[in-house]
Structure formats: C-alpha cells, structure tokens
Tab-separated table of C-alpha atoms in Angstrom:
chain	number	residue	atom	x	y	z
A	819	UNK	CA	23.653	6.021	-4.403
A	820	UNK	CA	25.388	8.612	-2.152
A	821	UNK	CA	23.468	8.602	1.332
A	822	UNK	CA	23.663	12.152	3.126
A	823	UNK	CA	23.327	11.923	6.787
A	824	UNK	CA	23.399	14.858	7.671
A	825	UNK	CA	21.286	16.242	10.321
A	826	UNK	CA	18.571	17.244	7.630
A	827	UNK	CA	17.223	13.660	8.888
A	828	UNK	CA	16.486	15.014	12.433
A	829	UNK	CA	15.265	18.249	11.154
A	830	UNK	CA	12.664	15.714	9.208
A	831	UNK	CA	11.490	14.273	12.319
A	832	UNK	CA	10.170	17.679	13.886
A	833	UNK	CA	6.896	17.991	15.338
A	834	UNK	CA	4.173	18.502	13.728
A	835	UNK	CA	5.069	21.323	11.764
A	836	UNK	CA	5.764	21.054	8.227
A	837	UNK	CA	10.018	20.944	7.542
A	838	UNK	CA	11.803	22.564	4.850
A	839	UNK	CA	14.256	19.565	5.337
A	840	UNK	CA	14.950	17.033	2.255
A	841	UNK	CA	14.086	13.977	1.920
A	842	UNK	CA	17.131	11.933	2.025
A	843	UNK	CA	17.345	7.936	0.638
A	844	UNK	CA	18.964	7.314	4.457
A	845	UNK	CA	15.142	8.216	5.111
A	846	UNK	CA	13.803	6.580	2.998
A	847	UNK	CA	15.031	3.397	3.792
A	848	UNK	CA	14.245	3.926	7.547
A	849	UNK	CA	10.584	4.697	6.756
A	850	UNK	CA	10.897	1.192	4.491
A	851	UNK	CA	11.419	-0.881	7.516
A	852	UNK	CA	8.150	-1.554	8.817
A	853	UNK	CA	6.987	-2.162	5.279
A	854	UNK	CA	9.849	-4.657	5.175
A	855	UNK	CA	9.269	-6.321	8.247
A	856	UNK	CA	5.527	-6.876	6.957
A	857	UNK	CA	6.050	-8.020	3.664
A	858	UNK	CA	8.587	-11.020	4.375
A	859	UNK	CA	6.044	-13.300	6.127
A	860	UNK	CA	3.612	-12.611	3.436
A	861	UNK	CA	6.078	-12.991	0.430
A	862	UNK	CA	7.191	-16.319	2.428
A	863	UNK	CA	3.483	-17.565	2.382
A	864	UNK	CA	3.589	-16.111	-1.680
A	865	UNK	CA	6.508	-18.570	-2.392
A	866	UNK	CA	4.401	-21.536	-0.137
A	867	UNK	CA	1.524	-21.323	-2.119
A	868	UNK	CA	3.251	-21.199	-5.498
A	869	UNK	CA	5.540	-24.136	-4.887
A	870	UNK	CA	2.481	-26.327	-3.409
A	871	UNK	CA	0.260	-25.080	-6.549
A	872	UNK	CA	2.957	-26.546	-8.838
A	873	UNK	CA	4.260	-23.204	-10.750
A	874	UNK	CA	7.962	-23.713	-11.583
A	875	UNK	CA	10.211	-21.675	-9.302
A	876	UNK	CA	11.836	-19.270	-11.950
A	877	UNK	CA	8.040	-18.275	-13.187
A	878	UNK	CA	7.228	-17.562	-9.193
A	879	UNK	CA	10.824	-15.746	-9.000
A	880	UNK	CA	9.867	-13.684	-11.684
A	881	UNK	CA	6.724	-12.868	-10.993
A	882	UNK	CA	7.887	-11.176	-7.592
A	883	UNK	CA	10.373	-9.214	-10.001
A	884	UNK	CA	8.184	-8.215	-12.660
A	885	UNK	CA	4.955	-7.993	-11.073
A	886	UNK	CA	5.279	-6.882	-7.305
A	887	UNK	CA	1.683	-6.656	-6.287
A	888	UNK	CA	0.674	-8.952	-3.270
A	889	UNK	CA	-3.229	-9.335	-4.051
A	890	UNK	CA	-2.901	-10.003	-7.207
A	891	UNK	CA	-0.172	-12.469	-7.091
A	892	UNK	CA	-2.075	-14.629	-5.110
A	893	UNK	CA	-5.046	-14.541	-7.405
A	894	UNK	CA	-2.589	-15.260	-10.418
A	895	UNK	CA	-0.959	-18.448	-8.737
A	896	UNK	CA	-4.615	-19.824	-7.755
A	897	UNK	CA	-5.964	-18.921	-11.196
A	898	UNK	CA	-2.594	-20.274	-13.050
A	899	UNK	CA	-3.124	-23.735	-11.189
A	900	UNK	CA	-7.094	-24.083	-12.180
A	901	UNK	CA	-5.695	-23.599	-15.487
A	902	UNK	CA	-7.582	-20.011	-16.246
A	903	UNK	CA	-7.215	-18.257	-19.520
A	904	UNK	CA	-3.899	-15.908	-20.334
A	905	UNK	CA	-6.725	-13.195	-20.532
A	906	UNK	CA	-8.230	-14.026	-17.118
A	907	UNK	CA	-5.800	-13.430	-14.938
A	908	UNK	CA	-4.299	-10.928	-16.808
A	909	UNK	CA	-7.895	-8.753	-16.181
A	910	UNK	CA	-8.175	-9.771	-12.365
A	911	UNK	CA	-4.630	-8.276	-11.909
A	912	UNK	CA	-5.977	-5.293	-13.938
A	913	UNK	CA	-8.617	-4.724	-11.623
A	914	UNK	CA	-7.459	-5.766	-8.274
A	915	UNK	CA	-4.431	-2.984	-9.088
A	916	UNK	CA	-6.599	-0.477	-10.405
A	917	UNK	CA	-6.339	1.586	-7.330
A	918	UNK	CA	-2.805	2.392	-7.938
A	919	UNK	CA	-3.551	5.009	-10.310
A	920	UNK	CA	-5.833	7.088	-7.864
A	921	UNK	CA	-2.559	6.840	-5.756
A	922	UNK	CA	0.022	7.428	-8.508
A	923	UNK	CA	-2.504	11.044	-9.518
A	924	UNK	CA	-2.582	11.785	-5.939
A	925	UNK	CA	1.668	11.416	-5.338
A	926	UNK	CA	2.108	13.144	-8.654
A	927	UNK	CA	1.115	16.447	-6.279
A	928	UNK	CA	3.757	15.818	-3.565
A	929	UNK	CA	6.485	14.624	-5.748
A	930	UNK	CA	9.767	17.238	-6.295
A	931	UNK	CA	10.100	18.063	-9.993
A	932	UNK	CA	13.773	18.799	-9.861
A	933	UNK	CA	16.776	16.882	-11.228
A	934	UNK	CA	15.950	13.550	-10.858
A	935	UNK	CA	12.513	13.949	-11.911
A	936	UNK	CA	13.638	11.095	-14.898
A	937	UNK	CA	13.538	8.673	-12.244
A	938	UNK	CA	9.967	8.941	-11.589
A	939	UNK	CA	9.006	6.139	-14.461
A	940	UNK	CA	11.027	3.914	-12.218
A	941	UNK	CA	9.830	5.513	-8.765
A	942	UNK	CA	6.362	4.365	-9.958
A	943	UNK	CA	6.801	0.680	-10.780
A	944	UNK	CA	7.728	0.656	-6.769
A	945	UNK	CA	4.198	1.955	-5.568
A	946	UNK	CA	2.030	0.005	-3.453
A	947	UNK	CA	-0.258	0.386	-0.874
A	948	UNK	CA	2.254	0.264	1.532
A	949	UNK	CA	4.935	2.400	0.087
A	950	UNK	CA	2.496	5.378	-1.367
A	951	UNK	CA	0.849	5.184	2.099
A	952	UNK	CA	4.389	5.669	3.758
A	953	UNK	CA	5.327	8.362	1.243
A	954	UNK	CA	2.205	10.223	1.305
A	955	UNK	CA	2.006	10.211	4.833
A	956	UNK	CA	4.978	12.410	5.749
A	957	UNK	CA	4.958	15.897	6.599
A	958	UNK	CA	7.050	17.470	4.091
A	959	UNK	CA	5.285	18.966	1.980
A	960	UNK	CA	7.365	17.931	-0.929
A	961	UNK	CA	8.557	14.512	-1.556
A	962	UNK	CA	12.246	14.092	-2.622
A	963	UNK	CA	12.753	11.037	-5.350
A	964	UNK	CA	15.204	9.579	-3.787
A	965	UNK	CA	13.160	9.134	-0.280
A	966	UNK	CA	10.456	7.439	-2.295
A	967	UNK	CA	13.152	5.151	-4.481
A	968	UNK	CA	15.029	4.321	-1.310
A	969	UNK	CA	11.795	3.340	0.119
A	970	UNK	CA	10.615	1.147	-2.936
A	971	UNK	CA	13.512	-0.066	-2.912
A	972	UNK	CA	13.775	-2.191	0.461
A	973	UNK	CA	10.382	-3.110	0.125
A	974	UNK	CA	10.988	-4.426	-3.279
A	975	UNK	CA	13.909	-6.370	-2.117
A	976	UNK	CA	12.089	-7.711	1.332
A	977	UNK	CA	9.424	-9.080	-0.859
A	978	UNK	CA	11.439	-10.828	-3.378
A	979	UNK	CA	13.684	-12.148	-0.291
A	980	UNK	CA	10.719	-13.028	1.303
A	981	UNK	CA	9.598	-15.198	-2.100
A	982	UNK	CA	12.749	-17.078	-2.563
A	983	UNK	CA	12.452	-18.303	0.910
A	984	UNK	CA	8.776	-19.403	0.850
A	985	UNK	CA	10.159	-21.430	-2.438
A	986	UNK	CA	13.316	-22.739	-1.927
A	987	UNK	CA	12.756	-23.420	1.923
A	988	UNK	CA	9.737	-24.356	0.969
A	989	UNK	CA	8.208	-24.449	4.589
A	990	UNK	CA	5.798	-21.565	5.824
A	991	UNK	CA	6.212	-20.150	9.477
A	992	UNK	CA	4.642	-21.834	12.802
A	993	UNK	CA	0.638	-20.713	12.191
A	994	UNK	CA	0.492	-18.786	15.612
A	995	UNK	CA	3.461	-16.310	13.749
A	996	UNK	CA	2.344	-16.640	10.383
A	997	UNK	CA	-1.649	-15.537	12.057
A	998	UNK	CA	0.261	-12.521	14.241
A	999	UNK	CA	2.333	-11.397	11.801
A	1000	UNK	CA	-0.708	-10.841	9.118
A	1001	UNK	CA	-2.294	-8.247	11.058
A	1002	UNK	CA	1.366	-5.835	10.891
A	1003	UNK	CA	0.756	-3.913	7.454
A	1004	UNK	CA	-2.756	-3.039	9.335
A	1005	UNK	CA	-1.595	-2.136	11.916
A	1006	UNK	CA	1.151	0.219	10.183
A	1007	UNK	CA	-2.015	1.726	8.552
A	1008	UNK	CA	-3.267	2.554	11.627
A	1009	UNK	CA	-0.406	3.559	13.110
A	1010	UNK	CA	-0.216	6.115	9.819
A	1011	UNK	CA	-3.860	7.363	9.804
A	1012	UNK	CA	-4.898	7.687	13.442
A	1013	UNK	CA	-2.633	10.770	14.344
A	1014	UNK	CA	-4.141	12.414	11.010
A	1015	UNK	CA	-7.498	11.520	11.569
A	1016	UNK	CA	-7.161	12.920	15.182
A	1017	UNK	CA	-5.871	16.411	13.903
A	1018	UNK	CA	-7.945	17.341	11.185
A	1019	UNK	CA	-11.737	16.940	11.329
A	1020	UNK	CA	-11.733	17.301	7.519
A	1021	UNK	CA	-9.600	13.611	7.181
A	1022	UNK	CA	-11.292	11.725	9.954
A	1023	UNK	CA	-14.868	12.825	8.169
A	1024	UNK	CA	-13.393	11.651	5.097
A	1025	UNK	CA	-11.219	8.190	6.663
A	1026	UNK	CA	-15.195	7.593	8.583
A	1027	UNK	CA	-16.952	7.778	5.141
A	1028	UNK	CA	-14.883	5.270	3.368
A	1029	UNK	CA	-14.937	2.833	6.321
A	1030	UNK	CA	-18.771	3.192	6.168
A	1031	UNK	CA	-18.600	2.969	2.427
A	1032	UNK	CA	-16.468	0.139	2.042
A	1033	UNK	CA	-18.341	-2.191	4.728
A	1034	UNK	CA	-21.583	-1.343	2.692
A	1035	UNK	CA	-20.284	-2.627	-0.395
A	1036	UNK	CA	-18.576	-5.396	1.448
A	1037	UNK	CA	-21.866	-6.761	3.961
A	1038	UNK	CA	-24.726	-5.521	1.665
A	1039	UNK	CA	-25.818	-8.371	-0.386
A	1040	UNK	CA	-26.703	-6.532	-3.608
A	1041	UNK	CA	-22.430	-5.718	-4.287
A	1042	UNK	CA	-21.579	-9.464	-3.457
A	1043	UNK	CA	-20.410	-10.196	-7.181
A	1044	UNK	CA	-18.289	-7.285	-7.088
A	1045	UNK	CA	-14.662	-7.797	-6.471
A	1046	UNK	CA	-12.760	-6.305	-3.605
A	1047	UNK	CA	-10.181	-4.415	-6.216
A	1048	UNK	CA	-13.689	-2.449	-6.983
A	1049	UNK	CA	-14.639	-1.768	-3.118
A	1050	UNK	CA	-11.787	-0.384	-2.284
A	1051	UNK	CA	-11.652	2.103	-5.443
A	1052	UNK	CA	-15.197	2.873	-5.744
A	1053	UNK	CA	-14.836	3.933	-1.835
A	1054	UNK	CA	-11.915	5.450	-2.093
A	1055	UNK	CA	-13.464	7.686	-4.969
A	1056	UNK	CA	-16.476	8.118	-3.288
A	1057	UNK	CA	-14.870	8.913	0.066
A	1058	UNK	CA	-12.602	11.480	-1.206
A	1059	UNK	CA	-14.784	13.208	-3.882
A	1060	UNK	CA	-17.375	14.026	-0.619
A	1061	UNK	CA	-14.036	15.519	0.892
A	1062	UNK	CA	-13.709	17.366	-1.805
A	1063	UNK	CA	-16.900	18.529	-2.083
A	1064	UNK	CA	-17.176	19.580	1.415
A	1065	UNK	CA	-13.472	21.010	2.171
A	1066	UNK	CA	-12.575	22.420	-1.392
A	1067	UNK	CA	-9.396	23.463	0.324
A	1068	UNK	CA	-8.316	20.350	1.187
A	1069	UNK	CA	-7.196	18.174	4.131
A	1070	UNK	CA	-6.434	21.510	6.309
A	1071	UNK	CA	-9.901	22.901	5.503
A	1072	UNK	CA	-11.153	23.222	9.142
B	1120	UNK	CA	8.543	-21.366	-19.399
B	1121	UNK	CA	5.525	-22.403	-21.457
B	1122	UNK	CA	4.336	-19.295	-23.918
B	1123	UNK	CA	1.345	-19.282	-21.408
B	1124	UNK	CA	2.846	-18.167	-18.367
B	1125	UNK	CA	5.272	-16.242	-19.968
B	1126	UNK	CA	1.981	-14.190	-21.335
B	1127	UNK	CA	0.427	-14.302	-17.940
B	1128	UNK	CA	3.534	-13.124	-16.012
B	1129	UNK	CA	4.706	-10.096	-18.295
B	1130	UNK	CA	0.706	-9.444	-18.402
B	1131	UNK	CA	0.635	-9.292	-15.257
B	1132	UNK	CA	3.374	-7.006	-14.770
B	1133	UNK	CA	1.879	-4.537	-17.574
B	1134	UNK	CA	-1.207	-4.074	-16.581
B	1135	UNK	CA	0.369	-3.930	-12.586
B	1136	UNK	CA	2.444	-1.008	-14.284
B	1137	UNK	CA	0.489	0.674	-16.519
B	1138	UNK	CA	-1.872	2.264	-13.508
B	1139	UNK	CA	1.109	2.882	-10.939
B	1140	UNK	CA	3.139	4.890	-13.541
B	1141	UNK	CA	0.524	7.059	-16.248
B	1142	UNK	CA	-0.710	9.694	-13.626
B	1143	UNK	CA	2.406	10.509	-11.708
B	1144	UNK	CA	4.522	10.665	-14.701
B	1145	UNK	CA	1.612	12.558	-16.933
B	1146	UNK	CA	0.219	14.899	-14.458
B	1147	UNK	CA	3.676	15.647	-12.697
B	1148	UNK	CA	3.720	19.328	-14.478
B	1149	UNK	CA	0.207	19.883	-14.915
B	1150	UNK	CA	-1.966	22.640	-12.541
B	1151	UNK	CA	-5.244	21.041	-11.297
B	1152	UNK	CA	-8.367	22.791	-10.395
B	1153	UNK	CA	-8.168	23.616	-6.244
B	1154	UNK	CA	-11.008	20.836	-6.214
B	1155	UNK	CA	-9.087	18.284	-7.721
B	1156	UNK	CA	-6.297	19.223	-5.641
B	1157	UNK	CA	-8.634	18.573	-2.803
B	1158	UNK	CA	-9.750	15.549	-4.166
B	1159	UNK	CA	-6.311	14.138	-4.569
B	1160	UNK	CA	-4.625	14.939	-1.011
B	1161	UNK	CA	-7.890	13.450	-0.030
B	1162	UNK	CA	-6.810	9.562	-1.871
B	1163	UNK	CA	-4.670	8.918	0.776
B	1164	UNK	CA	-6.953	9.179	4.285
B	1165	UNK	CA	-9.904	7.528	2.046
B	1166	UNK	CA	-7.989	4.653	0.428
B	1167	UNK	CA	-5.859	3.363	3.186
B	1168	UNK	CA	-9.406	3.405	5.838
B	1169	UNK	CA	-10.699	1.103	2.814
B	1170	UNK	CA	-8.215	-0.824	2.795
B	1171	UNK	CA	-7.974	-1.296	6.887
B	1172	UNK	CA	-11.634	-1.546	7.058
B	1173	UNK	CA	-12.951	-4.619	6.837
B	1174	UNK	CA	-10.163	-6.566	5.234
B	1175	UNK	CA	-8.328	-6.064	8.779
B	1176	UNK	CA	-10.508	-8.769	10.348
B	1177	UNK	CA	-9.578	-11.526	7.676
B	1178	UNK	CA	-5.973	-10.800	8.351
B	1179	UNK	CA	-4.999	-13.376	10.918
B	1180	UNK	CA	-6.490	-16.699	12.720
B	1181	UNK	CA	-9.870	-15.163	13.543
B	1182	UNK	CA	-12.315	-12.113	13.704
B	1183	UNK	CA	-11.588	-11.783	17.717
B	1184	UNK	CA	-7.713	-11.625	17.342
B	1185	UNK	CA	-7.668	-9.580	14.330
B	1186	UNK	CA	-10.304	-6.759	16.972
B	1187	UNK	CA	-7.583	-7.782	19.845
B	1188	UNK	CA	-4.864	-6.555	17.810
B	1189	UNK	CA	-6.227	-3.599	16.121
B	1190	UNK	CA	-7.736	-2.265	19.454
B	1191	UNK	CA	-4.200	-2.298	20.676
B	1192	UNK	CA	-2.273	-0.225	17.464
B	1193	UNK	CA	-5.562	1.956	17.592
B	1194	UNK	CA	-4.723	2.764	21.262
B	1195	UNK	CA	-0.819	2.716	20.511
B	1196	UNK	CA	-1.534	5.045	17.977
B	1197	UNK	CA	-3.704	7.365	20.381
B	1198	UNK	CA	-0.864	7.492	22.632
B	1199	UNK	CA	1.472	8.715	19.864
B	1200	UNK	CA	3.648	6.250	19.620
B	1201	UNK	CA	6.167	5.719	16.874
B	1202	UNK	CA	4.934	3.293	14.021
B	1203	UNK	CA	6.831	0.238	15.207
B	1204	UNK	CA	5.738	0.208	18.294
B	1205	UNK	CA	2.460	0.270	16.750
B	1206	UNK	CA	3.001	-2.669	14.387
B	1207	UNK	CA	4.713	-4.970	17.049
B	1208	UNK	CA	1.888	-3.578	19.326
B	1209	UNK	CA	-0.641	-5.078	17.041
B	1210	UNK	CA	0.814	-8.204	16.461
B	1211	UNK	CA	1.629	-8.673	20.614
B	1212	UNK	CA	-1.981	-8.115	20.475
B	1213	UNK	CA	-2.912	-10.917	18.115
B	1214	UNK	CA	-0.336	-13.294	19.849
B	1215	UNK	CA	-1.662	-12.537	23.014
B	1216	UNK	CA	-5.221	-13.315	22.085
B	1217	UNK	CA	-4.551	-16.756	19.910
B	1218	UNK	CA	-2.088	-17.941	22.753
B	1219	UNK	CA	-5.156	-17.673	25.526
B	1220	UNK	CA	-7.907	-18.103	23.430
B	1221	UNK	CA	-6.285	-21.515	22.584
C-alpha cells in the first residue's frame, strides 16, 4: 500500500479542533503502536496457556488468524481442554463478542464512504476493543479506510506474533512484567477517555453512568450468573441510550 | 485437526465476525434518526468506561497495583500527556508498586 507522508499527518495532530486532514495508513499504523505494544504480552500468555492446555500448535496458530478476539480465545482454549461441546464454546464466543456490533453501528457513522469503501468487509474483521476505541477516538470527523486498515493491521500482526512466541518459545515473561504489562491496554483507555471526559460534560455524564452501571451488575449479587460479555453490553446500552436521551444532539450537546 | 476443533475454531471465527462486520457494512449508507445518531457517538465514551471499570483491577498481580497504576495514567492523562506516556506511565506505576510492596 502506498504510504503518503505528507504533512497532512501533522495537520492531523492539531489541537483540539477538528482537521480537514486525511487519514493516512502512515497514521494509522502510528496510532497502532500502543495497541501493539499491549497485545504482545497478552498474545504471549494466549500461546502459554494453549500449549500447557494441550491444543496442537497449528489449531492455536489458527485460531489467532481466524478468530482474533482476546476474551474469547481464552475461554475457547479452557473450554476446548475440559472437553466442552462444539456448540458451547462456539455460544460463549458469541456472547463475550457481542459488543462488537454496538461498535461496528457506531464506526459505520465516522467511516468515509468513498473509493475504498469495498474494503470495509475486511476493515471490520480487524475491530476490537482496542482498535475501534483508537479509531473512534480521533478528531477527524471522518475516518479514512486506510487509517483504520493500517491500524488493524499491526495489531493483527502483533497479536499473532505475540501467539507464535507464547507457543513455540513456549515460556511466559518474568511475573513482575507479565503483572505490569497487563494493566497497558487500560491504561491506553484512559489515556483515550480522560481528555474527552474532561471537555464535554455530556461524555463524562455518560463515561460516569456506565462505570456506575457496570460495577452494579458486576458487585450486586442478583447479576452474578450473568457473564461479563453481557455487563459490558447491557451498560454500554444503557449508558449511552441515557446520553441519548438527555443530549439528543450528541456528545457536543452542552 | 480433529472435525471438532476444526468446528470450534471456524465457529469461533464466524460468530467473532458476524457482529464486527453486519452494522458497519449495512448501515454505512443509511440516515439515522438525530437520536440514534446520538446514541451511537455515545458507544464509544460508554463502552470503553465499561470495559476500564472494574475489569482494570483484575488486570495485574493485585487490586492495590492495578489502583497504583491507574491513579498514575489517570493523572498522566490530566496532565495531557501523549498516550504512551500514559501507558508506560501506568505500567511504571504497577512496577513500582509490586517491586515495594514485595
């Protein structure tokens, strides 16, 4: 893929303000690198637990390739090696990703419909919590395909990196850097929601509400049966509906 | 590969797919309602504060380092910096509070 460097890539980075600047896949894969950086430890302790749980390599190789969904790999190695039914996991991986389509309706607004707009079907299999948050999180108000593919793209190929080493070297990091480095996609959360959340009173109502929201389902004993894949969506929905209801005009509705 | 975990795996991956790719690709062209709109640039703020909040304190050795490390990209992030200092902020944090703690 040509990569334009052109100075479009500082205009991107201006204050505040929204740019008129495209999205280039240069950018892309710059905004990819924390992602990157967090996934490898995690896809290393993917490929750990698969190796010590007995799956053959090439099933844990291609699971990284065809499935690309941290959660819910996890929960399909640990099921696979109790010996659950095809159907089981298959459901659990159904529900823990459920949440992707709330973010796959909510890019579908940002997204530029021009020329490459036949990439999107491939754009999508790439979109995770990390890489919509990433995405959605940038000022522009439109989002050009190839920002979003470049994006997918290196953390696609950090996490499949990051699986063949947890396999084939078979040995996970020292504990005190495995422990540290668990706490980095958080923190790039943070990092993307705090300066948001301290601009506009309508998004840190709304960020407030789910974080209330989701620690009642979590703590409050009657919701213990329910699984974490339907926390996170029901307050996600719940969170953002209220927005809705109380800022029709959206996230700038002050 | 056994049929099983062929089944599982490309399961897996359709129902993993399925969800990321039907809405962008479907409601690419379509006009929403301004409260749906709403709704939608809303997903973002709401589902990434559920997903920080509380899984965050499961994410490394203990409760107390996970809070050590988030305090510090919370501040980080106050201050404005850029994202990585955030992230290596957070995880300096968590370091810092295992390694003494120890």
């Amino acid at each position: 893929m040509a990569v334009r460097t052109d100075k479009s890539t500082a205009g991107s980075r201006s204050e505040g303000g929204a740019s008129t600047a495209r999205l280039t896949a240069a950018d892309g894969l710059k905004a990819g690198i924390p992602i990157a950086a967090g996934y490898i430890p995690i896809a290393i302790a993917f490929g750990v637990l698969a190796k010590s749980a007995g799956i053959p390599n090439h099933v844990t190789v291609i699971m990284s390739l065809a499935v690309f969904a941290g959660a819910s790999q996890f929960a399909g190695v640990t099921l696979i090696s109790s010996g659950a039914a095809a159907w089981e996991i298959i459901f659990t991986t159904f529900i823990i990703n459920l949440r992707h389509l709330l973010m796959s309706a909510s890019l579908s607004r940002r997204i530029e419909r021009g020329r490459l707009r036949r990439w999107i079907p491939l754009l999508a299999f790439g979109i995770t919590d990390e890489t919509f948050s990433v995405a959605s999180f940038r000022k522009e108000p439109l989002i050009s395909p190839e920002f979003v593919l470049a994006l997918n793209f290196l953390a696609f190929a950090a996490w499949n990196a990051g699986t063949w080493a947890g396999i084939f070297l078979a040995k996970g990091l020292p504990e005190i850097i495995s422990d540290s480095m668990g706490i980095a996609l958080y923190a790039m959360f943070i990092g993307l929601l705090v300066p948001s959340a301290r601009k506009s009173k309508p998004v840190l109502l709304v960020s407030l509400a789910a974080v209330i929201i989701h620690s009642f389902i979590h703590w409050f004993p009657l919701f213990t049966g329910l699984s974490s894949g339907w926390g996170i969506i029901i307050s996600t929905l719940a969170a953002a509906a209220a927005g809705a209801v109380i800022y029709p005009r959206g996230v700038d509705d002050d | 590969m056994t049929d099983y975990l062929w089944l599982v795996v490309l399961g897996m991956g359709a129902v993993t797919y399925l969800p990321r790719m039907l809405p962008v690709v479907l409601l690419n062209n379509v006009k929403l309602h301004p409260r749906v709109n709403s709704f939608l640039r809303f997903i973002p703020f709401a589902a990434l504060s559920a997903l920080i909040f509380p899984g965050v304190l499961q994410s490394t050795g203990s409760v107390e380092s996970a809070a050590a490390g988030s305090l510090v990209a919370v501040v980080l992030a106050l201050l404005r910096m850029n994202i990585m200092v955030v992230v290596l902020g957070g995880i300096a944090g968590v370091m810092a509070w295992e390694m003494l703690a120890a």
